[in-house]
PDB file of C-alpha atoms in Angstrom:
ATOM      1  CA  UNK A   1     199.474  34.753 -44.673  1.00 54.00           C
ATOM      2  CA  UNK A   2     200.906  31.844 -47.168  1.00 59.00           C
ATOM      3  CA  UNK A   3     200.396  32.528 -50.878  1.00 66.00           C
ATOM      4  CA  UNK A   4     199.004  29.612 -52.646  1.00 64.00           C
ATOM      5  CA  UNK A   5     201.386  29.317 -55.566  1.00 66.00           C
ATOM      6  CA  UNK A   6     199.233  26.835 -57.037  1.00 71.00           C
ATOM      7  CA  UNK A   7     200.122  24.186 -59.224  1.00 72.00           C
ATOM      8  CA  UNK A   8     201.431  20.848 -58.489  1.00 72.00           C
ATOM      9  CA  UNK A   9     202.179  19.513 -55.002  1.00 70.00           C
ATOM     10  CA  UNK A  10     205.556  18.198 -54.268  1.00 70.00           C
ATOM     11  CA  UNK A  11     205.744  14.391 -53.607  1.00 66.00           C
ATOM     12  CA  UNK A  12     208.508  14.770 -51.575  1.00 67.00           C
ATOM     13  CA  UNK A  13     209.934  11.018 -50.767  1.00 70.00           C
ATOM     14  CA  UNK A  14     206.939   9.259 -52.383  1.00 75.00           C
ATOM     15  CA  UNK A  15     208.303   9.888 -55.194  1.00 78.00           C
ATOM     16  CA  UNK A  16     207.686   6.859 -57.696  1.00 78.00           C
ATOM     17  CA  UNK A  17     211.257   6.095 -59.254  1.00 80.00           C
ATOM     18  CA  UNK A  18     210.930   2.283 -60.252  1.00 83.00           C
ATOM     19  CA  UNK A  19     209.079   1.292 -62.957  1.00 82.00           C
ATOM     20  CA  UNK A  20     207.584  -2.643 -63.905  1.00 83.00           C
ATOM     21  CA  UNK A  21     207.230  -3.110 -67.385  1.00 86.00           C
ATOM     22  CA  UNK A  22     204.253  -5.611 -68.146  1.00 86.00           C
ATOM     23  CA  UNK A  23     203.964  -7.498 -71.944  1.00 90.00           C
ATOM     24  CA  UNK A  24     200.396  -8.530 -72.677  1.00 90.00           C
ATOM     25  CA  UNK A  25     199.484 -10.914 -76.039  1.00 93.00           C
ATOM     26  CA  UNK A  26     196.051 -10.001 -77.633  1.00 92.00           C
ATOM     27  CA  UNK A  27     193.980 -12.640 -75.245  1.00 94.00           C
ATOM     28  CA  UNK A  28     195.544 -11.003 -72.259  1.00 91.00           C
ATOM     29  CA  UNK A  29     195.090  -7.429 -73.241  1.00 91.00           C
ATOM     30  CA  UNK A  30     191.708  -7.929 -73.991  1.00 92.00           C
ATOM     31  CA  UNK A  31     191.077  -9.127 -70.779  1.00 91.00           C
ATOM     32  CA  UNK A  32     192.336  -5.973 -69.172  1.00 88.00           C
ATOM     33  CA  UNK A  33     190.124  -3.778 -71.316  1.00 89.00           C
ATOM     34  CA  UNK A  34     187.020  -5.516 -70.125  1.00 90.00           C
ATOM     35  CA  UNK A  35     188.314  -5.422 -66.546  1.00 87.00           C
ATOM     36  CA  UNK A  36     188.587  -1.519 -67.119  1.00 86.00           C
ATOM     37  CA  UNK A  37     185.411  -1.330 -69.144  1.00 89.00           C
ATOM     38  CA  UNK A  38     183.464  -3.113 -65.954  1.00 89.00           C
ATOM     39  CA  UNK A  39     184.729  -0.185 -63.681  1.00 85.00           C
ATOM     40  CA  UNK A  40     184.271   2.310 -66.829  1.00 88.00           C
ATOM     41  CA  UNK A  41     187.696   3.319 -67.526  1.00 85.00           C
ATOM     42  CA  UNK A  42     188.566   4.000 -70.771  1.00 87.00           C
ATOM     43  CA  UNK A  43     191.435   2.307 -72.031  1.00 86.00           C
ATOM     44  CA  UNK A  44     192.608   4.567 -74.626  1.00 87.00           C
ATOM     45  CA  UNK A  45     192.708   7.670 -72.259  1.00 87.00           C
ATOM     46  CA  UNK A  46     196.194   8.563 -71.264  1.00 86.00           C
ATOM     47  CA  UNK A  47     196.839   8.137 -67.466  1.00 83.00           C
ATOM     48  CA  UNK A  48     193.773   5.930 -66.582  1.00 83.00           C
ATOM     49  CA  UNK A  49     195.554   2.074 -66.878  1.00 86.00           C
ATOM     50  CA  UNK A  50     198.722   3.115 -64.592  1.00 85.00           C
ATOM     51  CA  UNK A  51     196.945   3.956 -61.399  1.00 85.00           C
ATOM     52  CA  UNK A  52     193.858   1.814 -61.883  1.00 86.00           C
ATOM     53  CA  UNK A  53     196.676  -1.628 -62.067  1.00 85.00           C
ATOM     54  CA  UNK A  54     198.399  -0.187 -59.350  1.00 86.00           C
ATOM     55  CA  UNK A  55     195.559   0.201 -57.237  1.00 86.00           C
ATOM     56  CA  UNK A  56     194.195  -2.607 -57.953  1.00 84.00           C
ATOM     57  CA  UNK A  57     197.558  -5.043 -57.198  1.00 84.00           C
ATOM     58  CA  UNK A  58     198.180  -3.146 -53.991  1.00 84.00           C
ATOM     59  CA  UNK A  59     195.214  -3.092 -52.365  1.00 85.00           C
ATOM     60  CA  UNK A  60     194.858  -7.037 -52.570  1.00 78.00           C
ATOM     61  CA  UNK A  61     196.240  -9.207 -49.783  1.00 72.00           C
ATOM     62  CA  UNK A  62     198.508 -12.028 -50.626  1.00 65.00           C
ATOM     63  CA  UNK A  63     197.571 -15.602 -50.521  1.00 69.00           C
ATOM     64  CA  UNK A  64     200.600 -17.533 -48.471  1.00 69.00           C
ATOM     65  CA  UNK A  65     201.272 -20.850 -50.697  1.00 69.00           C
ATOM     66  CA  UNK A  66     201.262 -24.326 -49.151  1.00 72.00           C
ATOM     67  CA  UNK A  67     205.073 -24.990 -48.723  1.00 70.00           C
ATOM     68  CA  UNK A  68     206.739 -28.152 -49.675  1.00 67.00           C
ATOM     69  CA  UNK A  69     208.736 -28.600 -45.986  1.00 73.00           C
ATOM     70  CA  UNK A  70     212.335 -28.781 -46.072  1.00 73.00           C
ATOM     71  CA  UNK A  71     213.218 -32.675 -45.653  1.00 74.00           C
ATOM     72  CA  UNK A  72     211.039 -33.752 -48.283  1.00 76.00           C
ATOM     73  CA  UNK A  73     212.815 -30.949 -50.179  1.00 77.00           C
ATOM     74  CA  UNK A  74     216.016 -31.866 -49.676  1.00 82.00           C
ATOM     75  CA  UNK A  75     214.650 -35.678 -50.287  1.00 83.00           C
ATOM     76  CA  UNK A  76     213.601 -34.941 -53.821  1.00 83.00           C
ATOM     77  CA  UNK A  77     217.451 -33.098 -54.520  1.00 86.00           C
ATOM     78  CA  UNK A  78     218.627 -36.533 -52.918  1.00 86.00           C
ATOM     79  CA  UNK A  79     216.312 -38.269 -55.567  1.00 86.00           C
ATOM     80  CA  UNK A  80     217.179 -36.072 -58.405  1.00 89.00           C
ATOM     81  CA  UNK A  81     220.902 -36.779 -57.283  1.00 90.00           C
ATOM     82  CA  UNK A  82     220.622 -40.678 -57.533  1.00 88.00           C
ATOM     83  CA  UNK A  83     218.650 -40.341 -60.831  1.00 87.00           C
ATOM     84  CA  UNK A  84     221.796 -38.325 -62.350  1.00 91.00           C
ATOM     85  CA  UNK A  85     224.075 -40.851 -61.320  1.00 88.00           C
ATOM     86  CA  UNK A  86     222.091 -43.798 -62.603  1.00 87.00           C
ATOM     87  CA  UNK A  87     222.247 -42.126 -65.684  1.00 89.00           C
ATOM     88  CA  UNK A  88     225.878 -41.507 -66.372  1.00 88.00           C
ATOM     89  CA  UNK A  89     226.138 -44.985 -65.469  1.00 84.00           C
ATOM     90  CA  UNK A  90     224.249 -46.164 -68.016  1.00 81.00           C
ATOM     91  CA  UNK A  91     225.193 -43.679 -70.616  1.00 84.00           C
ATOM     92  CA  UNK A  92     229.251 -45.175 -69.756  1.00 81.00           C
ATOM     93  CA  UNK A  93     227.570 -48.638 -69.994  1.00 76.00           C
ATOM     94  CA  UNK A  94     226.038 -47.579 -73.635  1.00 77.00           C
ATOM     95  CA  UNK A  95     229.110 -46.221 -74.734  1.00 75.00           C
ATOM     96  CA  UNK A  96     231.121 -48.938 -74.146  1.00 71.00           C
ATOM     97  CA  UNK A  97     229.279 -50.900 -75.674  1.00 63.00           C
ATOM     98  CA  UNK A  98     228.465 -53.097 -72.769  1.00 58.00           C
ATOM     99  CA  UNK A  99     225.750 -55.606 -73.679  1.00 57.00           C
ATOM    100  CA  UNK A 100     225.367 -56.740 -69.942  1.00 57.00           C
ATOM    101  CA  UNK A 101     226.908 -55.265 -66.907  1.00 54.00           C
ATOM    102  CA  UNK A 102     229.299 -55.979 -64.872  1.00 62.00           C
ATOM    103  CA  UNK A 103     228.603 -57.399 -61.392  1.00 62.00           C
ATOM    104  CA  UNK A 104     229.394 -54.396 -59.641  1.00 71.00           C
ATOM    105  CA  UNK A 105     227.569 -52.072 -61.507  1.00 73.00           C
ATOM    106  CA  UNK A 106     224.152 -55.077 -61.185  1.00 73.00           C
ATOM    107  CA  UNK A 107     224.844 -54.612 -57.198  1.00 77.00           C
ATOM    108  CA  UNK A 108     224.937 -50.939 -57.397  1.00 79.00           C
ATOM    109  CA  UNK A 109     221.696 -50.424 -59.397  1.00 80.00           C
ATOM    110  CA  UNK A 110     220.419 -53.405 -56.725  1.00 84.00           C
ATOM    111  CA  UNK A 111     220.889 -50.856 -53.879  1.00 85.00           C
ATOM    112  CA  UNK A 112     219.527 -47.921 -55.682  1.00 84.00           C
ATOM    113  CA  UNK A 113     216.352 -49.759 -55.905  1.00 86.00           C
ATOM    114  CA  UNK A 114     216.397 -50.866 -52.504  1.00 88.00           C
ATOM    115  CA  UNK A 115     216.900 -47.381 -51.559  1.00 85.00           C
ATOM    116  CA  UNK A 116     214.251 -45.540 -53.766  1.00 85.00           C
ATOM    117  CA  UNK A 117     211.826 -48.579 -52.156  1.00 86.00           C
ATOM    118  CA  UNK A 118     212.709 -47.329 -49.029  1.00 86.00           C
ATOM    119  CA  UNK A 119     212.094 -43.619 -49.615  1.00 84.00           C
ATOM    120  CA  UNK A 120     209.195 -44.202 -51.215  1.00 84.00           C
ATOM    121  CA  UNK A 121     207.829 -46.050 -48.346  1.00 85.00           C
ATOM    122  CA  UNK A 122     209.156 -43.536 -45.917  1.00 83.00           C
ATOM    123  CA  UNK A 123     207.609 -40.671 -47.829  1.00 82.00           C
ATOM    124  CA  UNK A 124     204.260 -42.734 -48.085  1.00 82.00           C
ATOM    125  CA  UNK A 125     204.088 -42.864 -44.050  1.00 81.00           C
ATOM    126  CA  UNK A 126     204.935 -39.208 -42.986  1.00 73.00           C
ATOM    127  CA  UNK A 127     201.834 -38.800 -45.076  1.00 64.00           C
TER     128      UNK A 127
END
């Protein structure tokens, strides 16, 4: 016959070792005490906040996120990449004092636009 030895049972490997530490400011705190209020938890009362935020993040399902696909991903690092270089050229321009550029640098910046036209149209008509 087993003894009952009382007390508390083990939790064995469910053991919760990580803790999440969450920061509220006064708006969002009192938003959580009239979420607990509405399920009458008191907010004050050691031991009530812990398990009812736990339960209640767990037991949601996620919501997947619309995805930006890779190309047009790796078309706006492209984009961000051009921008960059347009503007160390023009911050060399500015610092050498040039008042108007040179024709090499005017046939450069030519292309860039011709090139941003183009991706703009291209982006326009996968969608």
């Amino acid at each position: 016959m087993a003894i009952n030895k009382g007390g508390r049972k083990r939790l064995g490997d469910r053991k919760r070792e990580h803790a999440i530490t969450l920061r509220f400011n006064g708006q969002e705190l009192e938003k959580v005490k009239t979420i607990l209020q509405s399920y009458n938890l008191d907010f004050a009362k050691r031991g009530s906040v812990g398990p009812f935020l736990r339960k209640l993040i767990l037991n949601r399902e996620t919501i997947k996120e619309k995805r930006v696909p890779d190309e047009i991903s790796n078309l706006n690092y492209q984009l961000n990449k051009i921008g960059s270089n347009i503007n160390q050229l023009v911050k060399v321009a500015n610092y050498k004092n040039m008042r108007s550029p040179n024709a090499c640098l005017d046939r450069e910046m030519q292309k860039v636009s011709e090139l941003m036209i183009e991706l703009i149209e291209t982006i326009n008509n996968e969608n």
